[in-house]
Short mmCIF file of N, CA and C in Angstrom, two decimals:
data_model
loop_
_atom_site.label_atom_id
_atom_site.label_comp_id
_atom_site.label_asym_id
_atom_site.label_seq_id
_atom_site.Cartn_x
_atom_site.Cartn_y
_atom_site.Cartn_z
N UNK A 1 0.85 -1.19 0.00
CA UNK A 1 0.00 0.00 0.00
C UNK A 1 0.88 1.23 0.00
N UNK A 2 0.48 2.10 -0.68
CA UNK A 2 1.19 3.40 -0.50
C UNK A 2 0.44 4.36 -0.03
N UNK A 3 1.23 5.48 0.38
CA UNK A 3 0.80 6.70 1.48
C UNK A 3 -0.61 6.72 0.81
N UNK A 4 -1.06 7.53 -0.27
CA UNK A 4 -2.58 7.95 -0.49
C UNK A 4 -3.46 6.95 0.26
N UNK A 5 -3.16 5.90 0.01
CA UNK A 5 -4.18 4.76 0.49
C UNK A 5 -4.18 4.55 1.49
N UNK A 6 -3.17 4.61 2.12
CA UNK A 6 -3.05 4.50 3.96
C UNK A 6 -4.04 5.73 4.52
N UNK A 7 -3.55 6.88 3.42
CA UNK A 7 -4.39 8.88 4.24
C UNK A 7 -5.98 7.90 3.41
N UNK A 8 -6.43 7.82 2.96
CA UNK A 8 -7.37 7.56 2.47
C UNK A 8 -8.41 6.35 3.48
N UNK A 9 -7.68 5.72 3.78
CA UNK A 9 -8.30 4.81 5.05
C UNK A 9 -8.31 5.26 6.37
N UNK A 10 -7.33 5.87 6.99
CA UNK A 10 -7.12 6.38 7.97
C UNK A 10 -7.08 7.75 8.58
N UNK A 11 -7.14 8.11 7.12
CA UNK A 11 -7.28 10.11 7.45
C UNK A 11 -8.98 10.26 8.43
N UNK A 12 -9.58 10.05 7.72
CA UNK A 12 -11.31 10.17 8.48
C UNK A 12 -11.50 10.19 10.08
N UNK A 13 -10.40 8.97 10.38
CA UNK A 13 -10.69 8.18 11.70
C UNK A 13 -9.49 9.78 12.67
N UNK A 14 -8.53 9.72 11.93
CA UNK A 14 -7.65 10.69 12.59
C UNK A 14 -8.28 12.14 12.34
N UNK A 15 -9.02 12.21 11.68
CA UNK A 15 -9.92 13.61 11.75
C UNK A 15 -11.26 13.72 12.43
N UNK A 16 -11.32 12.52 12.68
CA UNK A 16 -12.95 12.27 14.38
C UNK A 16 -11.87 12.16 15.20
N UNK A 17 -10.86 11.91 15.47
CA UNK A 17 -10.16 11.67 16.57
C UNK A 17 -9.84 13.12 17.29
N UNK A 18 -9.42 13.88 15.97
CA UNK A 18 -8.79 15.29 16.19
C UNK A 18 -10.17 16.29 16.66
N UNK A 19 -11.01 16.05 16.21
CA UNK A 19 -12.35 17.14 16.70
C UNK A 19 -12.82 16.53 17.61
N UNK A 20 -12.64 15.56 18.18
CA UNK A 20 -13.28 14.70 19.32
C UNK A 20 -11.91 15.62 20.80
N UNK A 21 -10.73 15.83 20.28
CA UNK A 21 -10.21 16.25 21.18
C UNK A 21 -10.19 17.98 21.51
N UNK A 22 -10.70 18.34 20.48
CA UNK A 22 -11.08 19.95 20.23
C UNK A 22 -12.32 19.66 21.42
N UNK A 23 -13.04 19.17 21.09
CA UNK A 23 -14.41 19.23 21.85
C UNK A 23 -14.15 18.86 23.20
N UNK A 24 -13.16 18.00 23.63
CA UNK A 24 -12.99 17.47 24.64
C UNK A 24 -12.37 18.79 25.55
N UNK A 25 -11.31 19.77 25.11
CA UNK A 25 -10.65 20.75 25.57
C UNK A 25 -11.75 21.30 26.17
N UNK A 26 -12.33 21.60 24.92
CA UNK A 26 -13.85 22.59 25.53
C UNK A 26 -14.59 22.55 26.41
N UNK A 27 -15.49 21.28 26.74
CA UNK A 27 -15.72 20.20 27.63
C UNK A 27 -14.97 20.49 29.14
N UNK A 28 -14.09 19.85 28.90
CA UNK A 28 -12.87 20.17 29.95
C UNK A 28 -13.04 21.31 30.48
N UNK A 29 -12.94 22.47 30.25
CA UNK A 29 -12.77 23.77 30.72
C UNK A 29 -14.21 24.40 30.85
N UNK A 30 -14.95 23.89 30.46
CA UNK A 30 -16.72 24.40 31.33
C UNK A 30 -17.03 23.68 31.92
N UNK A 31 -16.57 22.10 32.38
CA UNK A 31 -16.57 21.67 33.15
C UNK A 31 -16.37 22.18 34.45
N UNK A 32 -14.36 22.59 34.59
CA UNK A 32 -13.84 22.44 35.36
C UNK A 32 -13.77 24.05 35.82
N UNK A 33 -14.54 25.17 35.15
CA UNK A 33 -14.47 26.16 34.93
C UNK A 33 -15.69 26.60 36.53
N UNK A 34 -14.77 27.31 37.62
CA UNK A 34 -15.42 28.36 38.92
C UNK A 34 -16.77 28.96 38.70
N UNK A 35 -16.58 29.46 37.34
CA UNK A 35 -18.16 30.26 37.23
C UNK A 35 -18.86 29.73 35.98
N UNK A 36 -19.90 30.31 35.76
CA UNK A 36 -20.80 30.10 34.80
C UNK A 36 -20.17 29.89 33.55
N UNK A 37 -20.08 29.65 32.41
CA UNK A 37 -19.50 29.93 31.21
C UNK A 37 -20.55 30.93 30.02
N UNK A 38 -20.74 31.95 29.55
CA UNK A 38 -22.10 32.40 28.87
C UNK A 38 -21.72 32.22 27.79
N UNK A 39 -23.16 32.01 26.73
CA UNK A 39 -23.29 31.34 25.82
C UNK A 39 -21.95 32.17 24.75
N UNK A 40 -22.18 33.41 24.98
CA UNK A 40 -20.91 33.76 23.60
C UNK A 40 -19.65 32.97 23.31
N UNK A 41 -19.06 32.63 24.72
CA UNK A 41 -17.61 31.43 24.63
C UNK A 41 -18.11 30.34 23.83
N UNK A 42 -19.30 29.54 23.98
CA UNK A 42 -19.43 28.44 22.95
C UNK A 42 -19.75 28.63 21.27
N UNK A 43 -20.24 30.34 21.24
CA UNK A 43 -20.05 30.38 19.86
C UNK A 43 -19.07 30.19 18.59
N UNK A 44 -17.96 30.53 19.08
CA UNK A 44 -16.55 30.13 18.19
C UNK A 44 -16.20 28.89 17.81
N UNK A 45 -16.28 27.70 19.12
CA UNK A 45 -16.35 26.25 18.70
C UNK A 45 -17.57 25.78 17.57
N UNK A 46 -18.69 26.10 18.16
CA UNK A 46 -20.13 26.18 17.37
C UNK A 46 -19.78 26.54 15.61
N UNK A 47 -19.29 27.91 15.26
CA UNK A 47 -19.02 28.58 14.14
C UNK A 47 -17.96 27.62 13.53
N UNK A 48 -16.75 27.12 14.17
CA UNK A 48 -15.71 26.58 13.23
C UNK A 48 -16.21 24.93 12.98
N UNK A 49 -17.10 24.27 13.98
CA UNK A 49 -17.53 23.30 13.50
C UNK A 49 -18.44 23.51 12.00
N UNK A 50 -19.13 24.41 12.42
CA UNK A 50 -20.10 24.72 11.25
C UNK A 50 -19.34 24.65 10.00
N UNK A 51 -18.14 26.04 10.03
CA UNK A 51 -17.32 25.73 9.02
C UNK A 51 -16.53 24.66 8.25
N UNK A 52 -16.16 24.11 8.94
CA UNK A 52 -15.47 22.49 8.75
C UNK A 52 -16.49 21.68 8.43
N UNK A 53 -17.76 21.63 8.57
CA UNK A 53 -18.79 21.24 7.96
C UNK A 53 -18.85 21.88 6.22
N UNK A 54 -18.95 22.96 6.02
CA UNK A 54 -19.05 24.20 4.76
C UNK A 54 -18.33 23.34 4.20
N UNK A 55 -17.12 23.55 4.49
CA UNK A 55 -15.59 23.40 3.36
C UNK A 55 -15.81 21.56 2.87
N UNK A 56 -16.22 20.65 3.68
CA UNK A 56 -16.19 19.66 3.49
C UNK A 56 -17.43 19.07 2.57
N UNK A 57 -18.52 20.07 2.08
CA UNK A 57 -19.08 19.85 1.21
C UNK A 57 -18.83 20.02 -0.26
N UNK A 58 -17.68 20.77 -0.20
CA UNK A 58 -16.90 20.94 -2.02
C UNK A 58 -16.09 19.18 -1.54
N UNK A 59 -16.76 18.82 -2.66
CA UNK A 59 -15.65 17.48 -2.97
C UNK A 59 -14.48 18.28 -4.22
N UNK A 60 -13.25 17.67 -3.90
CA UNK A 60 -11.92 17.99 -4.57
C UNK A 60 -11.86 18.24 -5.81
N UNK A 61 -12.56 17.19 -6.34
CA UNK A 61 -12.38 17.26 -8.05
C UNK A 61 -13.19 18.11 -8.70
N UNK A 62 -14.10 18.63 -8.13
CA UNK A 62 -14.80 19.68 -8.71
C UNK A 62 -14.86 21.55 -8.92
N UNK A 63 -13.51 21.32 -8.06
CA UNK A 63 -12.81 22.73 -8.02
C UNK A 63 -11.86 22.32 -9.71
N UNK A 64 -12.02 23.69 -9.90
CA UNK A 64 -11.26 24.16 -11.58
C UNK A 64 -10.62 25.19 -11.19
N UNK A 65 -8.81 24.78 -11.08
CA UNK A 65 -8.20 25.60 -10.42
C UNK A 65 -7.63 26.55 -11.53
N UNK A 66 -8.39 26.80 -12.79
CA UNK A 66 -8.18 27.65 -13.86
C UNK A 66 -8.51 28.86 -13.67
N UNK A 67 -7.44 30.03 -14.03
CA UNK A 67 -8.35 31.77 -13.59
C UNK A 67 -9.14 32.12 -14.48
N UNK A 68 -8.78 30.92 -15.31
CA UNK A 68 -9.87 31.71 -16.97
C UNK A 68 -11.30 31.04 -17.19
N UNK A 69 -11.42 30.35 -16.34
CA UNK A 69 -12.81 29.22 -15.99
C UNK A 69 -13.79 29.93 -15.30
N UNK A 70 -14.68 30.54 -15.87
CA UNK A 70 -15.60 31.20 -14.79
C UNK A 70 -16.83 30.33 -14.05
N UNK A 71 -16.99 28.97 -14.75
CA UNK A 71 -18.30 28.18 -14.30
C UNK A 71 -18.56 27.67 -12.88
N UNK A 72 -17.22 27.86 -12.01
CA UNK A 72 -16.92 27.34 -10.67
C UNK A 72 -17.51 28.40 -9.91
N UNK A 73 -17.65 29.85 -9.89
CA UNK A 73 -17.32 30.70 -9.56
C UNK A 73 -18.60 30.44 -8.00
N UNK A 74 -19.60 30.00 -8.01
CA UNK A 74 -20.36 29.74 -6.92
C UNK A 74 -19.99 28.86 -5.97
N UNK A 75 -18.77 27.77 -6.03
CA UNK A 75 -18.33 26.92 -5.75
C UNK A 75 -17.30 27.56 -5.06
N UNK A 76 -16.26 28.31 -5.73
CA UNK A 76 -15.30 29.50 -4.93
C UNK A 76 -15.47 30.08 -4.02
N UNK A 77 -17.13 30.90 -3.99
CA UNK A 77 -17.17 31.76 -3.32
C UNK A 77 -17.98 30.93 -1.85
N UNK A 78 -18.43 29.48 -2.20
CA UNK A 78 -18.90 29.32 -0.89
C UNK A 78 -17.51 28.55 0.06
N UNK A 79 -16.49 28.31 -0.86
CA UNK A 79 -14.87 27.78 0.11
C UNK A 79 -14.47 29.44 0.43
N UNK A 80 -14.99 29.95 -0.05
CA UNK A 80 -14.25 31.27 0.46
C UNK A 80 -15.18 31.69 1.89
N UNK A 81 -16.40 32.07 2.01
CA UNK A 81 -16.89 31.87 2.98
C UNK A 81 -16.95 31.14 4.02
N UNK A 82 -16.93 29.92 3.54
CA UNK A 82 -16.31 28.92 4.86
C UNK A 82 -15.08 28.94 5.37
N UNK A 83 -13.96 29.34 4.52
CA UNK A 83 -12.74 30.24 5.26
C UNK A 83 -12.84 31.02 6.39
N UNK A 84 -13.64 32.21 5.54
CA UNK A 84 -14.28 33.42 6.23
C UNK A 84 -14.43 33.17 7.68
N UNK A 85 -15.61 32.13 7.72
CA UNK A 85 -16.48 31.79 9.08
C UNK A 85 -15.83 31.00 10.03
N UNK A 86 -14.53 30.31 9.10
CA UNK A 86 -13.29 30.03 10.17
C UNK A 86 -12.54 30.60 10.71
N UNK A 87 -12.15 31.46 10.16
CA UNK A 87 -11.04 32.00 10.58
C UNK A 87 -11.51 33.68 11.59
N UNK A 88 -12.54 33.72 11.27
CA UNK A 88 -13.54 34.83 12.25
C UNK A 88 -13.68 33.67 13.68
N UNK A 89 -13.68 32.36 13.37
CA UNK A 89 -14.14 31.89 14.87
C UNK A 89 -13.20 31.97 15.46
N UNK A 90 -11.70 31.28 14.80
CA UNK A 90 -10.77 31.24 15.57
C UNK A 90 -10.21 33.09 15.99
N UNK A 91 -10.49 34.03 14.86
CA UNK A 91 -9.72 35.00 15.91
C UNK A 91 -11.19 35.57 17.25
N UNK A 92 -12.19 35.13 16.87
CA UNK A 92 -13.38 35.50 17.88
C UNK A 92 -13.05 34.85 19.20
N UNK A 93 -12.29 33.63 18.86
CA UNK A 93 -11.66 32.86 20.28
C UNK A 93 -10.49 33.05 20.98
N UNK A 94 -9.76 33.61 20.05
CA UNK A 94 -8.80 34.58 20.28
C UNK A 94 -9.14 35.76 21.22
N UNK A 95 -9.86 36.56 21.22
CA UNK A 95 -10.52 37.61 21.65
C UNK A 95 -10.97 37.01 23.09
N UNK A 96 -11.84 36.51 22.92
CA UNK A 96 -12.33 35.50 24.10
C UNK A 96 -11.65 35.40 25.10
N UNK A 97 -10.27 34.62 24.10
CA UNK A 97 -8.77 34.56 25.36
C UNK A 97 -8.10 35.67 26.32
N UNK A 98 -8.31 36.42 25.12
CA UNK A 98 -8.04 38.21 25.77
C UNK A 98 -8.55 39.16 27.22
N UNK A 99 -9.90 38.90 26.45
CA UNK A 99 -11.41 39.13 27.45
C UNK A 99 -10.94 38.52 29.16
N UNK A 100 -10.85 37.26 28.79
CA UNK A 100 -10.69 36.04 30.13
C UNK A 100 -9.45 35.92 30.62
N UNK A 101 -8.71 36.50 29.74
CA UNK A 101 -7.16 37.18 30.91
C UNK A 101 -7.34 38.21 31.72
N UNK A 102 -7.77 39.27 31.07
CA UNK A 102 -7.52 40.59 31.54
C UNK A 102 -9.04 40.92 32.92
N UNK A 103 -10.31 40.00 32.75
CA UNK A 103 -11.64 39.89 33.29
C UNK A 103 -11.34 39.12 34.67
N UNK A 104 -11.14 39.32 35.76
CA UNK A 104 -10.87 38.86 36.89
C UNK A 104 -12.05 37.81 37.25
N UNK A 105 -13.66 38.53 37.08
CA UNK A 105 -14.64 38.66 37.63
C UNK A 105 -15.19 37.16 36.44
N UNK A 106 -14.34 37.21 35.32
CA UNK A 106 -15.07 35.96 34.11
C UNK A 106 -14.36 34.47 34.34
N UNK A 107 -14.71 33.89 33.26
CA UNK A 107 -14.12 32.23 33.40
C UNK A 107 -12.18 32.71 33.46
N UNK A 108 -11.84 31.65 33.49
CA UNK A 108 -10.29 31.51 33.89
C UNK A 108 -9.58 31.29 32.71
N UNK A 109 -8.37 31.65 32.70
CA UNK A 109 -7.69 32.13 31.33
C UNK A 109 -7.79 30.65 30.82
N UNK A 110 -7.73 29.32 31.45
CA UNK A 110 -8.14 28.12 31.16
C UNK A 110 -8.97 28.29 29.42
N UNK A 111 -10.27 28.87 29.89
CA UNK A 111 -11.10 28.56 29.68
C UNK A 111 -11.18 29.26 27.97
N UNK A 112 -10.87 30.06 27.97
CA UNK A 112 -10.15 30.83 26.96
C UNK A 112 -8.83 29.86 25.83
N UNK A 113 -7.97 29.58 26.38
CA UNK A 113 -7.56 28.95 26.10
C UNK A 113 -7.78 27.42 25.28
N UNK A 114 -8.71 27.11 26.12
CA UNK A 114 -9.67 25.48 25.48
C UNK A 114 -10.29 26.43 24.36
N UNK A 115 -10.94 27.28 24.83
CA UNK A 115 -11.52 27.84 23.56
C UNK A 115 -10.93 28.14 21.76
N UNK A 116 -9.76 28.48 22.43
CA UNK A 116 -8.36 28.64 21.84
C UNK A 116 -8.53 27.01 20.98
N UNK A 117 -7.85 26.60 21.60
CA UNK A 117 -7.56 25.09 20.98
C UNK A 117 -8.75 23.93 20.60
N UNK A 118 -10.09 24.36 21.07
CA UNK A 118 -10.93 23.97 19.99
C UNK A 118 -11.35 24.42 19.04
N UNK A 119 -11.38 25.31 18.73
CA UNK A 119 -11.53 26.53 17.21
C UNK A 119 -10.15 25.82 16.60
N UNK A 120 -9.02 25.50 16.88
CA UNK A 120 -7.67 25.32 16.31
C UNK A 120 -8.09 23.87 15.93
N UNK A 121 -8.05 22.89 16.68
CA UNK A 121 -8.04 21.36 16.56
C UNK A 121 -9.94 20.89 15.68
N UNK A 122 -10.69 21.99 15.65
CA UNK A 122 -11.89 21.67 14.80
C UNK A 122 -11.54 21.68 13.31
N UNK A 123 -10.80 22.92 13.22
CA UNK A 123 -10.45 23.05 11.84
C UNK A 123 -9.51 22.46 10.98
N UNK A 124 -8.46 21.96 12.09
CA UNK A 124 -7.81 21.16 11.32
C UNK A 124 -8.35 20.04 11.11
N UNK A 125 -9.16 19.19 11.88
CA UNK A 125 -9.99 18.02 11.60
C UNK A 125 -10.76 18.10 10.55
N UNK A 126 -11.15 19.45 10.30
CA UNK A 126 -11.94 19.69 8.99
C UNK A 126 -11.07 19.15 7.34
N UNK A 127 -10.15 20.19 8.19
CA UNK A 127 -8.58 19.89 6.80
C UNK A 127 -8.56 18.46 6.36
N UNK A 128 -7.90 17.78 7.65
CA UNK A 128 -7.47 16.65 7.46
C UNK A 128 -9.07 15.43 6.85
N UNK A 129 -9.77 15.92 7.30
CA UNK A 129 -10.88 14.80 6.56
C UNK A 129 -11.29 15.44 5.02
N UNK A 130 -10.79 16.57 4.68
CA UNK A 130 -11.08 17.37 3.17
C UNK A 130 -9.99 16.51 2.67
N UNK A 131 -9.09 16.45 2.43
CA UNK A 131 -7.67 15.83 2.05
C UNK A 131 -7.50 14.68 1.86
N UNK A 132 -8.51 13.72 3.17
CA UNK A 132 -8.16 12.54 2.86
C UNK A 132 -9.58 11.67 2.56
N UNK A 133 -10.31 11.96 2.40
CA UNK A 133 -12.34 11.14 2.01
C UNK A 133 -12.22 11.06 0.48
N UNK A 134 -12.49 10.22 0.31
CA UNK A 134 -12.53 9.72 -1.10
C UNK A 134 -14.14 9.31 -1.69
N UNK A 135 -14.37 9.86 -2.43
CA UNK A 135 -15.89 9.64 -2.64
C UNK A 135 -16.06 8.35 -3.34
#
């Protein structure tokens, strides 16, 4: 067997593995988290799952990576949006982190942090199962 076929069998399982531990961070830290957690902290995990959902509906072969091809162009613009809605979660969790350092009175820089690294570890699970699913 060679590499494609190995990522091709095993990429999927290592990309539930990888968002299973994004979620778990998260988990973890409203768990273990002194005060309340309010709903805005779970929006960023919420949003980049969503996204990693988006992106994983363009299957591969149907992108036309031609500049002179205009027939894709609805197909572009919804990987471009699902970018968008990623990369807004992760810096929205970013922010979050900010908020929950400097906020004495809010969740614990913990908590921020998980937030941190499930927005990070969702999306790459997204990656890694775009890359390797074979229709």
């Amino acid at each position: 067997m060679d590499l494609p076929e190995l990522w091709a069998i095993f990429g999927p399982g290592v990309a539930g593995a990888v968002f299973g531990a994004g979620w778990w961070f998260w988990v973890d830290a409203v768990v273990c988290s002194a005060v309340k957690v309010s709903f805005v902290h779970y929006l960023p995990g919420i949003f980049a799952s969503i996204a990693a959902l988006m992106f994983n509906c363009v299957r591969k072969e149907d992108i036309d990576y031609s500049p002179y091809e205009e027939g894709e162009w609805r197909l572009k613009l919804w990987l471009f949006f699902a970018y968008v809605v990623s990369f807004v979660s992760l810096a929205a969790s970013v922010g979050l982190l900010i908020q929950d350092s400097l906020v004495k009175s809010g969740p614990s820089v913990w908590t921020g942090t998980a937030g941190v690294l499930q927005c990070v570890f969702v999306l790459i699970s997204g990656l890694i199962y775009w890359t390797s699913h074979s229709e």
